Amino acid sequence: MIVFNSSSEMTDWAKGQARLGRKIALVPTMGFFHRGHLELMQTAGRHADEVVVSLFVNPIQFGVNEDLDSYPRDFQRDADLAQQEGVSVLFAPDVDDMYPEGFQTTVSVSSLSRHLCGADRPGHFNGVTTVVSKLFNIVRPDYAVFGQKDFQQLAVIQRMVKDLNMGVEIVAHPIVREKDGLAMSSRNTYLKPEQRKTALSLSRAIAMAQSLFNDGEGQTTVLKREVEKEILSFPGTSIDYVEFVNQNTLEPMSIADNRTLLVMAVTIDNHIRLIDNGQLALISC
Ligand code: AMP
């Protein structure tokens, strides 16, 4: 596995692959890999000849009071894991390389970025779409793999790629969970044992909504009330949002159907914010 820290070296390598007719799949990450990241890498390997994983804790997608400085990092462990997955290139640029002095361009997907996580984290998705655009220009991938855990990020990126004719095929990977249902996240490392139990409130609430829906309840006001009750029955939870939305437009739905997505963000003990989502039918938690 090659490690590149500079974007120009990364692009030179990518151009060489294109000349050889070899397809590239990119997996953008912020590192501190868990099984979710590794599955994305495996999916990337099924789509293309070469897998490039980017590892970059992107400062412009963090708000001022968020966890940029404390975000978990372990480069050597990540590099070892990526190598074991057969990744061709680990691209780990420096912040100065990505955002040199004078940097001032933003890529913004307007309305899709505003509500849900965008309302709680103003500017977050502009940071994501800007860095992903840069990564696409640097790595020149044919495919890029994103997790459905970050459902709004996925919708925003799909919109951006379509609107700007980026020519990258976006591949969505299902949510990877712990045995007990907790969606894997690098931020789960912040959870103390009691908070780890509380974190199950999200997947439990999704399972409950799926079962109510399968029993015939389609009114989202009713489903939302029950979901909120379930989450709040766990100590230390506060709800940032619970919504039932169309998967592509993320518009709220009043009557649920099989493809309706239940999306939620919950804060534990006032400082650990977790997100999760599940389709009302067909997916089990
Ligand atoms: P991150 O390093 O957290 O920015 O995530 C990098 C990529 O991994 C994103 O596309 C995420 O959606 C995806 N991802 C993170 N956690 C999971 C998970 N539990 N299941 C599936 N994909 C995930």
Coordinates of C-alpha atoms and ligand atoms in Angstrom, one line a residue:
M1 CA 0.0 0.0 0.0
I2 CA 1.3 3.4 -0.9
V3 CA 0.8 6.4 1.4
F4 CA 0.5 9.8 -0.1
N5 CA 0.5 13.0 1.9
S6 CA 0.5 15.4 -1.0
S7 CA -2.4 16.0 -3.3
S8 CA -0.1 16.5 -6.4
E9 CA 1.5 13.0 -5.9
M10 CA -1.9 11.6 -5.4
T11 CA -3.1 13.1 -8.7
D12 CA 0.0 12.0 -10.6
W13 CA -0.7 8.4 -9.4
A14 CA -4.4 8.6 -10.4
K15 CA -3.5 9.9 -13.9
G16 CA -1.1 7.0 -14.3
Q17 CA -3.9 4.5 -13.4
A18 CA -6.3 6.2 -15.9
R19 CA -3.6 5.8 -18.7
L20 CA -3.5 2.1 -17.9
G21 CA -7.3 1.9 -18.1
R22 CA -7.6 1.0 -14.5
K23 CA -10.7 2.1 -12.5
I24 CA -10.4 3.8 -9.1
A25 CA -12.9 3.6 -6.2
L26 CA -12.5 6.2 -3.5
V27 CA -13.6 5.7 0.2
P28 CA -13.5 9.1 1.9
T29 CA -13.0 8.8 5.7
M30 CA -11.9 10.7 8.8
G31 CA -10.0 7.7 10.1
F32 CA -10.1 5.7 13.3
F33 CA -11.4 2.8 11.4
H34 CA -14.1 0.4 12.6
R35 CA -15.8 -2.5 10.7
G36 CA -18.1 0.0 8.9
H37 CA -15.1 1.7 7.2
L38 CA -13.6 -1.7 6.4
E39 CA -16.8 -2.9 4.7
L40 CA -16.8 0.3 2.6
M41 CA -13.3 -0.6 1.5
Q42 CA -14.4 -4.1 0.6
T43 CA -17.3 -2.7 -1.4
A44 CA -15.0 -0.3 -3.2
G45 CA -12.8 -3.3 -4.1
R46 CA -15.7 -5.1 -5.8
H47 CA -16.3 -2.1 -8.0
A48 CA -12.9 -1.0 -9.2
D49 CA -9.3 -2.2 -9.9
E50 CA -7.7 0.2 -7.3
V51 CA -9.1 1.3 -4.0
V52 CA -8.0 4.7 -2.6
V53 CA -8.9 5.5 1.0
S54 CA -8.6 9.1 2.1
L55 CA -8.0 9.8 5.7
F56 CA -8.5 13.5 6.6
V57 CA -10.2 15.0 9.6
N58 CA -11.6 17.9 7.7
P59 CA -11.5 21.1 9.9
I60 CA -14.1 23.0 7.8
Q61 CA -16.9 20.6 8.5
F62 CA -16.6 21.0 12.3
G63 CA -18.4 23.8 14.2
V64 CA -16.6 26.0 16.7
N65 CA -17.8 24.1 19.7
E66 CA -17.4 20.6 18.1
D67 CA -14.8 17.9 18.6
L68 CA -12.2 18.7 16.0
D69 CA -9.3 18.7 18.5
S70 CA -10.4 15.6 20.4
Y71 CA -11.6 13.6 17.3
P72 CA -10.0 10.1 17.7
R73 CA -6.9 9.5 15.6
D74 CA -4.5 6.6 15.2
F75 CA -2.7 6.7 11.9
Q76 CA -0.6 3.6 12.3
R77 CA -3.5 1.4 13.3
D78 CA -5.6 2.8 10.4
A79 CA -2.7 2.2 7.9
D80 CA -2.3 -1.4 9.1
L81 CA -6.1 -2.1 8.8
A82 CA -6.3 -0.5 5.3
Q83 CA -3.3 -2.6 4.1
Q84 CA -5.0 -5.7 5.4
E85 CA -8.0 -4.8 3.3
G86 CA -5.9 -4.7 0.2
V87 CA -6.2 -0.9 -0.3
S88 CA -3.8 0.4 -3.0
V89 CA -3.4 3.9 -1.7
L90 CA -4.0 5.7 1.6
F91 CA -4.2 9.4 0.9
A92 CA -3.6 11.3 4.1
P93 CA -3.1 15.0 3.2
D94 CA -2.0 17.7 5.5
V95 CA -4.4 20.5 6.4
D96 CA -2.1 23.1 4.7
D97 CA -2.1 21.0 1.5
M98 CA -5.9 20.9 1.4
Y99 CA -6.5 24.5 2.5
P100 CA -3.4 26.6 1.6
E101 CA -3.3 30.2 2.4
G102 CA -5.8 32.1 0.3
F103 CA -8.3 29.2 0.0
Q104 CA -11.8 30.7 -0.4
T105 CA -14.0 28.5 -2.5
T106 CA -17.1 26.7 -1.1
V107 CA -19.3 24.1 -2.8
S108 CA -22.8 24.3 -1.3
V109 CA -25.9 22.2 -1.9
S110 CA -28.6 24.6 -0.7
S111 CA -31.8 23.3 0.6
L112 CA -30.8 19.6 1.2
S113 CA -28.1 20.9 3.6
R114 CA -30.3 23.1 5.7
H115 CA -32.5 20.9 7.8
L116 CA -32.0 17.9 10.0
C117 CA -28.3 17.7 10.8
G118 CA -27.7 20.9 8.8
A119 CA -30.0 22.8 11.3
D120 CA -28.0 21.6 14.3
R121 CA -24.6 22.0 12.6
P122 CA -24.7 25.1 10.4
G123 CA -22.0 25.0 7.7
H124 CA -21.3 21.3 8.3
F125 CA -22.5 20.1 4.9
N126 CA -20.7 23.0 3.0
G127 CA -17.5 21.7 4.6
V128 CA -18.4 18.1 3.5
T129 CA -19.3 19.0 -0.1
T130 CA -16.3 21.2 -0.4
V131 CA -13.8 18.6 0.8
V132 CA -15.5 15.8 -1.2
S133 CA -15.3 17.9 -4.4
K134 CA -11.6 18.5 -3.7
L135 CA -11.1 14.8 -3.1
F136 CA -12.9 13.9 -6.4
N137 CA -10.6 16.4 -8.3
I138 CA -7.5 15.1 -6.6
V139 CA -8.2 11.3 -6.8
R140 CA -10.3 11.3 -10.0
P141 CA -12.3 8.2 -8.9
D142 CA -14.8 6.4 -11.1
Y143 CA -16.7 5.3 -8.0
A144 CA -17.0 6.7 -4.5
V145 CA -18.4 4.7 -1.6
F146 CA -20.4 6.3 1.2
G147 CA -22.2 4.8 4.2
Q148 CA -25.9 5.1 4.7
K149 CA -25.3 5.8 8.3
D150 CA -24.7 9.4 7.2
F151 CA -28.0 9.5 5.2
Q152 CA -28.0 13.2 4.8
Q153 CA -24.4 13.4 3.7
L154 CA -25.2 10.7 1.1
A155 CA -28.2 12.6 -0.2
V156 CA -26.3 15.8 -0.4
I157 CA -23.4 14.2 -2.3
Q158 CA -25.7 12.4 -4.7
R159 CA -27.3 15.8 -5.4
M160 CA -24.0 17.5 -5.8
V161 CA -22.6 14.9 -8.2
K162 CA -25.8 15.1 -10.3
D163 CA -26.0 18.9 -10.3
L164 CA -22.4 19.5 -11.2
N165 CA -22.0 16.5 -13.7
M166 CA -19.1 15.2 -11.7
G167 CA -19.1 11.8 -13.4
V168 CA -18.4 9.8 -10.3
E169 CA -20.7 6.9 -9.5
I170 CA -21.8 7.0 -5.9
V171 CA -22.1 3.6 -4.2
A172 CA -24.1 3.5 -1.0
H173 CA -23.2 0.9 1.7
P174 CA -25.8 -0.2 4.4
I175 CA -25.3 0.7 8.0
V176 CA -22.9 -1.6 9.8
R177 CA -24.0 -2.3 13.4
E178 CA -22.6 -3.8 16.6
K179 CA -24.3 -7.2 17.6
D180 CA -26.7 -5.3 19.9
G181 CA -27.8 -2.9 17.2
L182 CA -25.6 0.2 17.9
A183 CA -24.5 1.8 14.6
M184 CA -20.7 1.8 14.4
S185 CA -19.1 5.2 14.7
S186 CA -15.6 6.4 15.5
R187 CA -17.3 8.7 18.1
N188 CA -18.6 5.6 20.0
T189 CA -15.2 5.6 21.6
Y190 CA -16.4 8.6 23.6
L191 CA -19.1 6.5 25.3
K192 CA -18.6 5.4 28.9
P193 CA -20.2 2.1 29.9
E194 CA -23.5 3.6 31.1
Q195 CA -23.7 5.9 28.0
R196 CA -23.0 2.9 25.8
K197 CA -26.3 1.4 27.2
T198 CA -28.1 4.7 26.6
A199 CA -26.8 4.7 23.0
L200 CA -29.0 1.7 22.3
S201 CA -32.0 4.0 22.5
L202 CA -31.6 4.9 18.8
S203 CA -31.6 1.4 17.3
R204 CA -34.3 0.3 19.8
A205 CA -36.5 3.1 18.7
I206 CA -36.0 2.3 15.1
A207 CA -36.9 -1.4 15.7
M208 CA -40.0 -0.3 17.6
A209 CA -41.1 2.0 14.7
Q210 CA -40.5 -0.8 12.2
S211 CA -42.7 -3.1 14.3
L212 CA -45.5 -0.6 14.7
F213 CA -45.4 0.1 11.0
N214 CA -45.5 -3.6 10.1
D215 CA -48.5 -3.9 12.4
G216 CA -50.3 -1.3 10.3
E217 CA -49.5 2.1 11.8
G218 CA -48.7 4.6 9.0
Q219 CA -49.4 8.0 10.6
T220 CA -46.0 9.5 11.2
T221 CA -47.3 11.8 14.0
V222 CA -48.2 8.6 15.9
L223 CA -45.0 6.8 15.1
K224 CA -42.9 9.9 16.0
R225 CA -44.6 10.2 19.4
E226 CA -43.8 6.6 20.2
V227 CA -40.2 6.8 18.9
E228 CA -39.6 9.9 21.0
K229 CA -41.1 8.2 24.1
E230 CA -38.8 5.2 23.6
I231 CA -35.7 7.4 23.2
L232 CA -36.5 9.5 26.2
S233 CA -37.1 6.4 28.4
F234 CA -33.3 6.0 28.4
P235 CA -31.6 8.1 31.0
G236 CA -29.6 11.1 29.8
T237 CA -31.0 11.4 26.3
S238 CA -32.2 14.5 24.5
I239 CA -33.6 14.5 21.0
D240 CA -32.1 16.8 18.4
Y241 CA -34.6 15.5 15.8
V242 CA -36.8 12.6 14.9
E243 CA -38.3 12.7 11.4
F244 CA -39.9 10.4 8.8
V245 CA -38.6 11.4 5.4
N246 CA -38.4 10.5 1.7
Q247 CA -35.0 8.9 1.2
N248 CA -34.0 11.0 -1.8
T249 CA -35.4 14.5 -1.1
L250 CA -35.4 14.1 2.8
E251 CA -38.8 15.9 2.7
P252 CA -41.0 15.0 5.8
M253 CA -43.8 12.5 5.1
S254 CA -47.1 12.4 6.9
I255 CA -48.1 8.9 5.9
A256 CA -45.3 6.4 5.9
D257 CA -44.7 3.8 3.2
N258 CA -42.2 0.9 2.9
R259 CA -39.4 3.2 1.8
T260 CA -39.9 5.9 4.3
L261 CA -36.7 6.6 6.3
L262 CA -36.8 7.2 10.0
V263 CA -33.9 9.5 10.8
M264 CA -32.8 10.8 14.2
A265 CA -30.1 12.6 16.1
V266 CA -29.8 12.1 19.8
T267 CA -27.5 13.8 22.3
I268 CA -26.3 11.8 25.4
D269 CA -25.5 13.6 28.6
N270 CA -25.5 17.0 26.8
H271 CA -22.4 16.3 24.8
I272 CA -22.2 13.1 22.7
R273 CA -24.3 13.4 19.6
L274 CA -25.3 10.2 17.8
I275 CA -27.2 9.7 14.5
D276 CA -29.0 6.7 13.2
N277 CA -31.7 5.8 10.6
G278 CA -33.6 2.9 9.3
Q279 CA -36.1 2.3 6.5
L280 CA -39.5 1.4 7.9
A281 CA -39.8 -1.9 6.0
L282 CA -37.3 -4.4 4.5
I283 CA -34.4 -3.6 6.9
S284 CA -34.1 -5.1 10.3
C285 CA -32.0 -3.5 13.0
Ligands
AMP1 P1 -16.3 8.9 8.9 O1 -14.9 8.5 9.0 O2 -17.0 8.8 10.1 O3 -16.3 10.3 8.2 O4 -17.0 8.0 7.8 C1 -16.4 7.7 6.6 C2 -17.5 6.9 5.8 O5 -17.8 5.7 6.5 C3 -18.7 7.7 5.6 O6 -19.2 7.4 4.2 C4 -19.7 7.1 6.6 O7 -21.0 7.2 6.2 C5 -19.2 5.6 6.6 N1 -19.6 5.0 7.9 C6 -19.3 5.4 9.1 N2 -19.9 4.6 10.0 C7 -20.6 3.7 9.3 C8 -21.4 2.6 9.7 N3 -21.6 2.2 10.9 N4 -22.0 1.9 8.7 C9 -21.8 2.2 7.4 N5 -21.0 3.2 7.0 C10 -20.4 3.9 7.9

